[in-house]
Coordinates of C-alpha atoms and ligand atoms in Angstrom, one line a residue:
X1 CA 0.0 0.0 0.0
X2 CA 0.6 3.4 -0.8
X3 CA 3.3 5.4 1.5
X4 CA 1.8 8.0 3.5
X5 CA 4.3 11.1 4.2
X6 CA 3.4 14.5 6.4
X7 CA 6.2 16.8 5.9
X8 CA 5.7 19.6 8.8
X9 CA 7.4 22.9 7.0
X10 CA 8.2 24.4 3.9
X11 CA 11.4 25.6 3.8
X12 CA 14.2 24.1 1.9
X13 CA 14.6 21.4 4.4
X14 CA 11.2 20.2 3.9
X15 CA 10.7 20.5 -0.1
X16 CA 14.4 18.7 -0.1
X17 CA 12.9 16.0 1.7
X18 CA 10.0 15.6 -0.2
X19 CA 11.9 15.7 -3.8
X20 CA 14.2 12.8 -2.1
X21 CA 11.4 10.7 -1.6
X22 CA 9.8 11.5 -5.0
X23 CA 12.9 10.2 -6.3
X24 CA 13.0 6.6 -4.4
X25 CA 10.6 5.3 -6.6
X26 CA 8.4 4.5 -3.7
X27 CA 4.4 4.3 -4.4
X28 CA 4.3 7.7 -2.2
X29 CA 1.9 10.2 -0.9
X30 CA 3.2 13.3 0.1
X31 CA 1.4 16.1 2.2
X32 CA 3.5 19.1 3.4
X33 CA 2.3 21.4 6.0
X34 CA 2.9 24.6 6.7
X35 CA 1.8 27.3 9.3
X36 CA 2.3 30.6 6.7
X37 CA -0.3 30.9 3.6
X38 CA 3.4 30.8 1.9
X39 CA 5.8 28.0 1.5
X40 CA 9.7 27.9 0.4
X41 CA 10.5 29.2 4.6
X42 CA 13.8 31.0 4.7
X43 CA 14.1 31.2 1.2
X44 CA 11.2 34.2 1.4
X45 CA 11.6 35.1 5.0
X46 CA 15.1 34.9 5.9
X47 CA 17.5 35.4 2.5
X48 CA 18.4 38.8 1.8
X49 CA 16.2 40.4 0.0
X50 CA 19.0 41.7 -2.0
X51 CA 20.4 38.3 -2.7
X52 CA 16.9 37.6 -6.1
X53 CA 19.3 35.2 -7.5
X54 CA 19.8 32.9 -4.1
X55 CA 15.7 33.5 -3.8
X56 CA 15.8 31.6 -7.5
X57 CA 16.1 28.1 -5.7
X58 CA 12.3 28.6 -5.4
X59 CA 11.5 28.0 -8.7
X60 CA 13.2 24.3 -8.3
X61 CA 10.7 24.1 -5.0
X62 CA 8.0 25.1 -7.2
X63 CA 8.5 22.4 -9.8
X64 CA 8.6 19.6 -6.8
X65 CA 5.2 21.6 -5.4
X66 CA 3.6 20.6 -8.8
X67 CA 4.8 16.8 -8.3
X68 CA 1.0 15.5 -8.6
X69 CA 2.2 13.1 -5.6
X70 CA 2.2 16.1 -3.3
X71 CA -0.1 18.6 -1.8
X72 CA 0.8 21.4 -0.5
X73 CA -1.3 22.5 3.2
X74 CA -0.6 26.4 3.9
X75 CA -2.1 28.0 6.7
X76 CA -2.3 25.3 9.0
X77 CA -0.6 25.4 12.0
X78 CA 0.5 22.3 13.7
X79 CA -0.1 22.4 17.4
X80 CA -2.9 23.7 17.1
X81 CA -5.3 22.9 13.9
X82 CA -3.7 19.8 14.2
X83 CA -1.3 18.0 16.6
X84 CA 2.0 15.8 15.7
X85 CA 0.1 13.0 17.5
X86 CA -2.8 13.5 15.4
X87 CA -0.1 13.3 12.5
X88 CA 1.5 10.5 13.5
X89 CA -1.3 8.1 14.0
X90 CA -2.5 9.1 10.3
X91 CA 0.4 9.1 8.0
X92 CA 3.2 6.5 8.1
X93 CA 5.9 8.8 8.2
X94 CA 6.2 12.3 9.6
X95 CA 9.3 14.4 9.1
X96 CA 10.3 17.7 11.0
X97 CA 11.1 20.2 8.6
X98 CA 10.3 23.5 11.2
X99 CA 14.4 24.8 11.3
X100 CA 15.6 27.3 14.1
X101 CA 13.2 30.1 14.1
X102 CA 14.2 31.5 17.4
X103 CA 16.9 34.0 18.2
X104 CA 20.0 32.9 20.1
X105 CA 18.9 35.5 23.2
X106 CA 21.4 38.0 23.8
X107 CA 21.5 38.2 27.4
X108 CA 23.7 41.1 28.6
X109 CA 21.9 43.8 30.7
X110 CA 20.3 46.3 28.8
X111 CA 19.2 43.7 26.0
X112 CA 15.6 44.2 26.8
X113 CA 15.6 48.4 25.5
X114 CA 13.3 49.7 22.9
X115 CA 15.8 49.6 19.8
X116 CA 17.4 45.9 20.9
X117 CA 16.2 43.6 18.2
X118 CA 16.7 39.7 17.6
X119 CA 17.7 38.7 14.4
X120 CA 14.8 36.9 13.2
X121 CA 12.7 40.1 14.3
X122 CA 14.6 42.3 11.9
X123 CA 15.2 40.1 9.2
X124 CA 11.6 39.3 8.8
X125 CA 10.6 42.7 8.8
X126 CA 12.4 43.8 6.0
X127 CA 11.6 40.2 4.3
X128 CA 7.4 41.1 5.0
X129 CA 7.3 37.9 7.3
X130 CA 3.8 38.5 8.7
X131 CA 5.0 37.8 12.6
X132 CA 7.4 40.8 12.2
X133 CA 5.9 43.5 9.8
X134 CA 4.9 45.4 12.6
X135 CA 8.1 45.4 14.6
X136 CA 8.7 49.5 13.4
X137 CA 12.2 50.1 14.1
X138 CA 13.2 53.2 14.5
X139 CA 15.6 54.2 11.6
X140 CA 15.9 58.2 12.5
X141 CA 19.3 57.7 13.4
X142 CA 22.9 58.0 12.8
X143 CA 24.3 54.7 13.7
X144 CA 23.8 51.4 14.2
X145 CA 25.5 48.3 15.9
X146 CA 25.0 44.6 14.2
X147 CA 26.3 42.2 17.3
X148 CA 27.9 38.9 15.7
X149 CA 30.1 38.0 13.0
X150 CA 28.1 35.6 11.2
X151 CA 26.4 36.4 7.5
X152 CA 23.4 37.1 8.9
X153 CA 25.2 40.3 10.7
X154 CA 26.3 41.1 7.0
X155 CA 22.5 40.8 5.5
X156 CA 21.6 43.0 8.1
X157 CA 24.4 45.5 8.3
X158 CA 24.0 45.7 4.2
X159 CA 20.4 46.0 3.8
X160 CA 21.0 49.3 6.9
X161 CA 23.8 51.2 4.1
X162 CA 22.7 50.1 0.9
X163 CA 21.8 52.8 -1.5
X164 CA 18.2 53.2 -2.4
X165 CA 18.6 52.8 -6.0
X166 CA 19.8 49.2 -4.8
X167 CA 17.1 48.7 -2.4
X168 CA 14.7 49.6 -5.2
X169 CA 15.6 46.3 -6.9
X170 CA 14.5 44.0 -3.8
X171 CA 11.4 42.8 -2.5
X172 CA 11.6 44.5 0.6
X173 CA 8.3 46.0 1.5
X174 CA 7.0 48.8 1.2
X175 CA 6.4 49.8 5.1
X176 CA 10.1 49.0 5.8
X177 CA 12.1 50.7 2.2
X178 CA 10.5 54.5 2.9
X179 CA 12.3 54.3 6.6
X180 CA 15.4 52.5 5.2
X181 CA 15.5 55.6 2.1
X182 CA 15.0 58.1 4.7
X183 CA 17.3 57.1 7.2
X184 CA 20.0 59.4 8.0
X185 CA 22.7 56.3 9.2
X186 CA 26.1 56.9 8.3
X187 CA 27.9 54.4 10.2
X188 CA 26.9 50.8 10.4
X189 CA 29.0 48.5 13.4
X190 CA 29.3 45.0 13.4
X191 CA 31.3 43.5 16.5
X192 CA 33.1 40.3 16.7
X193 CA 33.7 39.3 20.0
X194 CA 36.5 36.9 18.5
X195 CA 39.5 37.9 15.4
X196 CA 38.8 37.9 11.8
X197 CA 40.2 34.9 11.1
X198 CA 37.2 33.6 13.6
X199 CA 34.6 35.4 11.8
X200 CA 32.0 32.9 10.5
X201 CA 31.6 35.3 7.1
X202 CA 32.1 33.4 3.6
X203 CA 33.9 34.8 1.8
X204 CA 31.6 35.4 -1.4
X205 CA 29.1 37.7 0.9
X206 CA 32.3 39.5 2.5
X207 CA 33.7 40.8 -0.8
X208 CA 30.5 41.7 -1.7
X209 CA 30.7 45.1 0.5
X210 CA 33.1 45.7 -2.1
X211 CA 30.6 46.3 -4.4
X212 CA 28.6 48.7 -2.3
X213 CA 27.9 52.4 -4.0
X214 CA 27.1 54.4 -0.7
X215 CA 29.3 52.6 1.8
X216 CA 33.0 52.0 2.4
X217 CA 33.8 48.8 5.1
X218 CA 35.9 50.0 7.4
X219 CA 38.5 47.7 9.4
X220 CA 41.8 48.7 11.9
X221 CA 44.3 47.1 10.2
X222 CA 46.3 46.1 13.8
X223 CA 42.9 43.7 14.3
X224 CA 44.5 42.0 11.0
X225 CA 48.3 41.2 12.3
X226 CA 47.4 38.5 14.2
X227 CA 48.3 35.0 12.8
X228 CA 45.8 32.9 12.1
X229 CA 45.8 30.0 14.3
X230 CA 47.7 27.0 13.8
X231 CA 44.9 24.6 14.9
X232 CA 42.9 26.0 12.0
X233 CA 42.9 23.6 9.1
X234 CA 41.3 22.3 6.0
X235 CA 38.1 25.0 4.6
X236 CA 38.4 26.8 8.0
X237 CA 41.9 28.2 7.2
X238 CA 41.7 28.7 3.8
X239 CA 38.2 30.9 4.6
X240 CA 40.3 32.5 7.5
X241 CA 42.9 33.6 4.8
X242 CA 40.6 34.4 2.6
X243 CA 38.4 36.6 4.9
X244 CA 42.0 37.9 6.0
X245 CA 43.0 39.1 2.2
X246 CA 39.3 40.8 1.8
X247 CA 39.8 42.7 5.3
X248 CA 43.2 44.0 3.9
X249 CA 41.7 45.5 0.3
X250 CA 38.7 46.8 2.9
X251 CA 41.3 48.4 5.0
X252 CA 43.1 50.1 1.4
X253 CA 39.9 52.1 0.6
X254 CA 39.7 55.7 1.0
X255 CA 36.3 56.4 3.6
X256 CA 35.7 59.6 2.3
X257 CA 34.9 57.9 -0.7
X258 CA 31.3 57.6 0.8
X259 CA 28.6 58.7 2.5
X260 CA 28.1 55.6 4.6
X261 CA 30.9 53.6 6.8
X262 CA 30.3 49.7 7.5
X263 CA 33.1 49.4 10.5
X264 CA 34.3 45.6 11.6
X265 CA 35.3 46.1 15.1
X266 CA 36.9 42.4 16.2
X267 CA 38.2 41.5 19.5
X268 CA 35.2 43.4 21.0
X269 CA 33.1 41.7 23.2
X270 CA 29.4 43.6 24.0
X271 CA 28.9 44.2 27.6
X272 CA 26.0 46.1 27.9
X273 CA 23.4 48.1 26.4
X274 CA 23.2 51.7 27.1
X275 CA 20.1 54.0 27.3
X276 CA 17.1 54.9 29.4
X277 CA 14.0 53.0 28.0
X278 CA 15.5 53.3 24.3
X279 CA 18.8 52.4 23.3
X280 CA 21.4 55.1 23.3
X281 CA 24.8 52.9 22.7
X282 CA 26.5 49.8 23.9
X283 CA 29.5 48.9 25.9
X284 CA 32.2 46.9 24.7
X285 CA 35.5 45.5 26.0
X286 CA 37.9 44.6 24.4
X287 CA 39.1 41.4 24.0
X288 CA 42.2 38.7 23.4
X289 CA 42.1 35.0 22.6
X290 CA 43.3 32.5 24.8
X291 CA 43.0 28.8 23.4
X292 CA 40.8 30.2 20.6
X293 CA 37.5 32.0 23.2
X294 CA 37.8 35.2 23.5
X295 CA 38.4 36.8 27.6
X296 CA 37.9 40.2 28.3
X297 CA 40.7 42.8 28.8
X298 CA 39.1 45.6 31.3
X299 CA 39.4 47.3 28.4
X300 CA 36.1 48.9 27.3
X301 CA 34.7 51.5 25.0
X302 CA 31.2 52.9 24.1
X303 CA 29.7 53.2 20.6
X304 CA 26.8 55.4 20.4
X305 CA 23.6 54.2 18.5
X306 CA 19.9 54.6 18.0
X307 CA 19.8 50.6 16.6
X308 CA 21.0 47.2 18.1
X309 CA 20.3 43.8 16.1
X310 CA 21.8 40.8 17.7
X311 CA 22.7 38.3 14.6
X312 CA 24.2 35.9 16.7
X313 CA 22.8 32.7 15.8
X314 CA 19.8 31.2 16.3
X315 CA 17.8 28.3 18.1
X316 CA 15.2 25.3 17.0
X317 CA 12.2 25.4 19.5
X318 CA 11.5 22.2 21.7
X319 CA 8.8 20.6 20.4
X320 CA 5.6 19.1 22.9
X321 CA 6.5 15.4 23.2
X322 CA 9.5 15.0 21.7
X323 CA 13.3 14.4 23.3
X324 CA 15.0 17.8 23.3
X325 CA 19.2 17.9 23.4
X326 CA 19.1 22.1 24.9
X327 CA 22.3 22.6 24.8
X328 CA 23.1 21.8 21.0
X329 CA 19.2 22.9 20.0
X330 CA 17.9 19.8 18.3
X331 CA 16.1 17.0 18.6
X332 CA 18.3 14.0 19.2
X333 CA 18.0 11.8 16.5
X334 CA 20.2 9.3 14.5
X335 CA 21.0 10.8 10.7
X336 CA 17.6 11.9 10.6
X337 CA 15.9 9.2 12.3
X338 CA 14.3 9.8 15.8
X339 CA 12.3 6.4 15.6
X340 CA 10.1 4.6 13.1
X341 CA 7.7 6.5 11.7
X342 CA 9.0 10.3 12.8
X343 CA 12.2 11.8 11.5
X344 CA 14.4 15.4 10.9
X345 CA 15.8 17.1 8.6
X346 CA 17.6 20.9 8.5
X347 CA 18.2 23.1 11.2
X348 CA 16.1 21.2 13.7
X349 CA 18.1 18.1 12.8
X350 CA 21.5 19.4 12.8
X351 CA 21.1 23.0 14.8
X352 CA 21.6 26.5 12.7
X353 CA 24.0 26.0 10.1
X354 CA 25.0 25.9 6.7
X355 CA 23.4 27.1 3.3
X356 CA 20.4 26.2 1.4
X357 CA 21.7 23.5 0.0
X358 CA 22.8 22.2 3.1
X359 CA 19.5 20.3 3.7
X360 CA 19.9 18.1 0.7
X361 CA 22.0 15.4 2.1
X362 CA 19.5 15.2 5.3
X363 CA 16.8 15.0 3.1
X364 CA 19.1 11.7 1.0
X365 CA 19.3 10.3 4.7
X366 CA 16.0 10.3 6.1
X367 CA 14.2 9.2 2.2
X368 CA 16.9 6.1 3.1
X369 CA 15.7 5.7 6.3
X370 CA 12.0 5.9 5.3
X371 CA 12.5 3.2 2.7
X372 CA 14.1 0.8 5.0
X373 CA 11.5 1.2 8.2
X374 CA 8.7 0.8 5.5
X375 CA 9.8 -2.2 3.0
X376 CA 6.8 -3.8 3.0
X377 CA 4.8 -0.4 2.4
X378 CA 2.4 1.9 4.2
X379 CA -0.7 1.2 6.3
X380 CA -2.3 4.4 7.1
X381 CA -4.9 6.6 5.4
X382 CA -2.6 10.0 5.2
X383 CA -4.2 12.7 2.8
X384 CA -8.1 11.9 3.5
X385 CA -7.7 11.7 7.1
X386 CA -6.2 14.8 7.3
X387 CA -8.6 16.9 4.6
X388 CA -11.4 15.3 7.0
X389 CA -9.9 16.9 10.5
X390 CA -9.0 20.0 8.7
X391 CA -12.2 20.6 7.3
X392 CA -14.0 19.2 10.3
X393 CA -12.1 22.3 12.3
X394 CA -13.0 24.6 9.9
X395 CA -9.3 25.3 9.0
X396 CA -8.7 27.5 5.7
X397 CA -6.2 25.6 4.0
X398 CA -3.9 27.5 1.5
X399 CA -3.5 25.1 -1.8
X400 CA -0.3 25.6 -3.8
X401 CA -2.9 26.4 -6.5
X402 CA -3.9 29.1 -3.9
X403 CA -0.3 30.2 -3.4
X404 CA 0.5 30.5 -7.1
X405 CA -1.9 33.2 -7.0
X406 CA -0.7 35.2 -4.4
X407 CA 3.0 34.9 -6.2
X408 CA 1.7 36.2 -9.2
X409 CA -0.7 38.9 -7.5
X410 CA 2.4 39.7 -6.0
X411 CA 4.6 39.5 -9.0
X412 CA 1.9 42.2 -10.9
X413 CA 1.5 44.6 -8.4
X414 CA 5.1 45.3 -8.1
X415 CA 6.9 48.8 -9.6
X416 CA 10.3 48.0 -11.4
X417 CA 13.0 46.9 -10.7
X418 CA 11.2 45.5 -7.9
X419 CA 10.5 41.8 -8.4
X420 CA 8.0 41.8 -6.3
X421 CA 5.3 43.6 -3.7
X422 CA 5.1 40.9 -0.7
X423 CA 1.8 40.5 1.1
X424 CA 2.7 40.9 4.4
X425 CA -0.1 40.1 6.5
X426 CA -2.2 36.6 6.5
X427 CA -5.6 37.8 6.8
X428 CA -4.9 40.2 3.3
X429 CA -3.6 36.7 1.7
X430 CA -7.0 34.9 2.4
X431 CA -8.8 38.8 1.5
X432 CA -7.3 38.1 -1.9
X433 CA -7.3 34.5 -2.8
X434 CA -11.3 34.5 -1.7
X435 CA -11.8 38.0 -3.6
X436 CA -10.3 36.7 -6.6
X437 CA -12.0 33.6 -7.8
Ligands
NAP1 P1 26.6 32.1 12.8 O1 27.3 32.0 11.5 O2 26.7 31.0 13.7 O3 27.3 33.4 13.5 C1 26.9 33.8 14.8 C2 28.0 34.9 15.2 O4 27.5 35.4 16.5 C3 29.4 34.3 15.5 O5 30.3 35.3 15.0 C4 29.4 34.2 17.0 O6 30.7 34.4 17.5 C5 28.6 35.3 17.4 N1 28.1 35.2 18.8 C6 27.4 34.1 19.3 N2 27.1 34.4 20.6 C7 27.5 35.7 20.9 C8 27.5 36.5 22.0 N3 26.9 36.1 23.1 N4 28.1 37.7 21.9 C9 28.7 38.1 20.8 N5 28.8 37.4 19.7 C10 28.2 36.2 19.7 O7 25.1 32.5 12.7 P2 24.2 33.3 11.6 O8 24.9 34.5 11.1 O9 22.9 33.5 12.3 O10 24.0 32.4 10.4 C11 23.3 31.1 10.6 C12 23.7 30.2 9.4 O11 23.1 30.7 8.2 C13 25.2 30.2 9.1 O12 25.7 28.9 8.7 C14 25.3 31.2 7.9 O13 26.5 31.0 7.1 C15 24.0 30.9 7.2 N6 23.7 32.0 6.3 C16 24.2 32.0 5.1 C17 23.9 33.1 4.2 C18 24.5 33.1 2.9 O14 25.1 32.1 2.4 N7 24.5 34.2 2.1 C19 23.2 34.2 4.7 C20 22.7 34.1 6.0 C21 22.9 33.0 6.8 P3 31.6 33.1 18.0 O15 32.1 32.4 16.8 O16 32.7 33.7 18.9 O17 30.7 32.2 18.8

């Protein structure tokens, strides 16, 4: 008998999973479920919105999402329309596909100010994630402090200086570009509480900044002496030289060259944020490295700002009933196996790291998995127990039908160069799909 398959989440980790399985050659039936009206997960809400061309890796989602064995479920959130257990005793096979959508919480004193936002918050603002379009920073100021030194500090500290003719060519929405255009920033920090050549940055997005028409990166050249580590091998060291060579052209540019700076302050640990209710700067101290962690000096400074955003990693939420490992983030599982019938993949999976393409060899693991626990096929119902619960709770189920045309509403009602104008807010989505029959 057929194979039943609920994959929770649409992100890349999910539609990975499902075009693995697709591929086994199994007699399949796959539903995936997700909580927006929207699928394709970081790709729309967490990618730059100046990076189109990585964004493009949804048109390969889209062609799985027309597979006729799969159906896509938007708009239904699990925990609460549904439960996991309810999942689990009607399809054969349930993977977690939900990533890492918390924020690593920044927990020095002062991190709770008006001004102090998370990364998710502000990424998914200026990506139109409905849960953050509302977030309203404000952008009325002269500087700006991006705490991390991961590539999502760059996304952010990038979208902050780029010129509006460049922001004009993203998808960022509309309620976000006007403050962004307006804003009179000039200086944009990002601190590293560890050395460059311990800077998670790839190189690609770093030498980017090179590229930048309002904006010079800005980096003191005695944070570049230091030798890189000679415990650092393999990809590590040759992205630590790497990063190393793009600090020194950085540090060869003339700053009065621009309007905007984009300063790299390394060995510079934040201690705490300054301000009455709203945030007026942060403390930092400097640090030094001793077996590769970075330990304070005494040594501290204070950078005024009217903006913080922490981009310093993020965090998969425990989910009700499952085993939990806290301190690595995930749910403990073997390759992508957590027992028969209930599996991983991504950022849940394997914690917050890694590309989009990462997710493709998790997906290869758990389709092998899934075809070993059920050799002899499936035995339960899948797709018509589900459409029966759903519509039994009255739950208004986005179709990828449905979804095509909110892409394309979206797609139309954009102004060139942008590629799009996002909805941004769920109960608009449905306004439109049930307006425009
Ligand atoms: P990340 O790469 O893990 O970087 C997090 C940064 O935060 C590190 O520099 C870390 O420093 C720092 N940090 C952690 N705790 C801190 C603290 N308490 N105080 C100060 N700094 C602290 O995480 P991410 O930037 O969120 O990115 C997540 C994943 O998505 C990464 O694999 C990234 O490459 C990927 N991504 C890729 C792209 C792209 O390819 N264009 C874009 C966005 C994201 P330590 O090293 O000292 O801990």
């Amino acid at each position: 008998m057929v194979i039943s398959v609920a994959i929770i989440g649409s992100g890349p980790a999910g539609f990975y999973a499902a075009d693995a399985l697709l591929n086994t050659g199994l007699d399949i039936e796959i539903d995936i479920l997700e909580l927006l009206p929207t699928p394709f997960g970081l790709v729309r809400g967490g990618v730059a919105p100046d990076h189109q061309p990585t964004k493009g890796v949804a048109r390969k989602f889209e062609k799985i999402g027309n597979d006729i064995r799969l159906q896509f479920f938007g708009n239904v959130n699990v925990g609460k329309d549904i439960t996991i257990d309810d999942l689990r005793g009607m399809y054969d096979a349930v993977i977690l596909a939900v990533g890492a959508p918390s924020d690593r919480k920044l927990t020095i004193p002062g991190a709770d100010k008006d001004g102090v936002f998370g990364s998710a918050a502000f990424v998914g603002w200026y990506n139109g994630h409905p849960d953050f379009a509302d977030i309203d920073p404000n952008l009325k100021i002269n500087a700006a402090v991006v705490i991390g030194s991961g590539n999502v500090a760059l996304d952010v500290a990038r979208v902050l200086v780029r010129s509006p003719a460049g922001r004009a060519r993203t998808d960022i929405p509309g309620y976000a570009r006007t403050p962004l255009d307006a804003s009179p920033i000039t200086d944009v920090y990002i601190l590293g509480r560890r050395g460059p050549a311990q800077a998670k940055f790839t190189n690609v997005e770093l030498r980017e900044l090179l590229d930048l028409t309002e904006c010079v990166p800005i980096v003191d050249p005695a944070d570049l002496a230091q030798a890189i580590p000679a415990d650092l091998e393999g990809r590590d060291r040759r992205l630590a030289e790497k990063n190393i060579e793009t600090f020194h052209a950085f540090a060869e540019m003339d700053p009065a060259l621009a309007s905007k700076r984009l300063h790299f302050r390394f060995f510079a640990s934040p201690l705490e944020i300054l301000g009455d209710t709203h945030v007026q700067g942060v403390r930092v101290e400097r640090t030094r490295l001793e077996d590769g962690r970075a330990v304070g000096t005494g040594v501290v400074d204070d950078i005024p700002c009217g903006l913080i955003v922490s981009a310093i990693g993020y965090r998969a939420d425990p989910i009700p009933g499952l085993p939990f490992d806290d301190k690595r983030g995930v749910i403990p599982n073997e390759q992508g196996r957590i027992d028969k019938g209930i599996y991983a993949v991504g950022w849940i999976m394997r914690g917050p790291e890694g590309v989009i393409s990462s997710s493709r060899p998790d997906a290869t693991d758990v389709a092998e998995h899934i075809m070993r626990d059920f050799q002899g096929g499936g035995s339960k119902p899948g797709r018509s127990a589900l459409d029966k619960a759903l519509a039994e709770r009255g739950v208004r189920v986005v179709s990828f039908a449905d979804w095509k045309r909110i892409d394309a509403a979206e797609a139309g009602r954009a102004s060139a160069p942008a590629p799009r104008q996002k909805f941004t807010d769920v109960d608009d989505m449905i306004r439109h799909l049930d307006e425009d029959k």
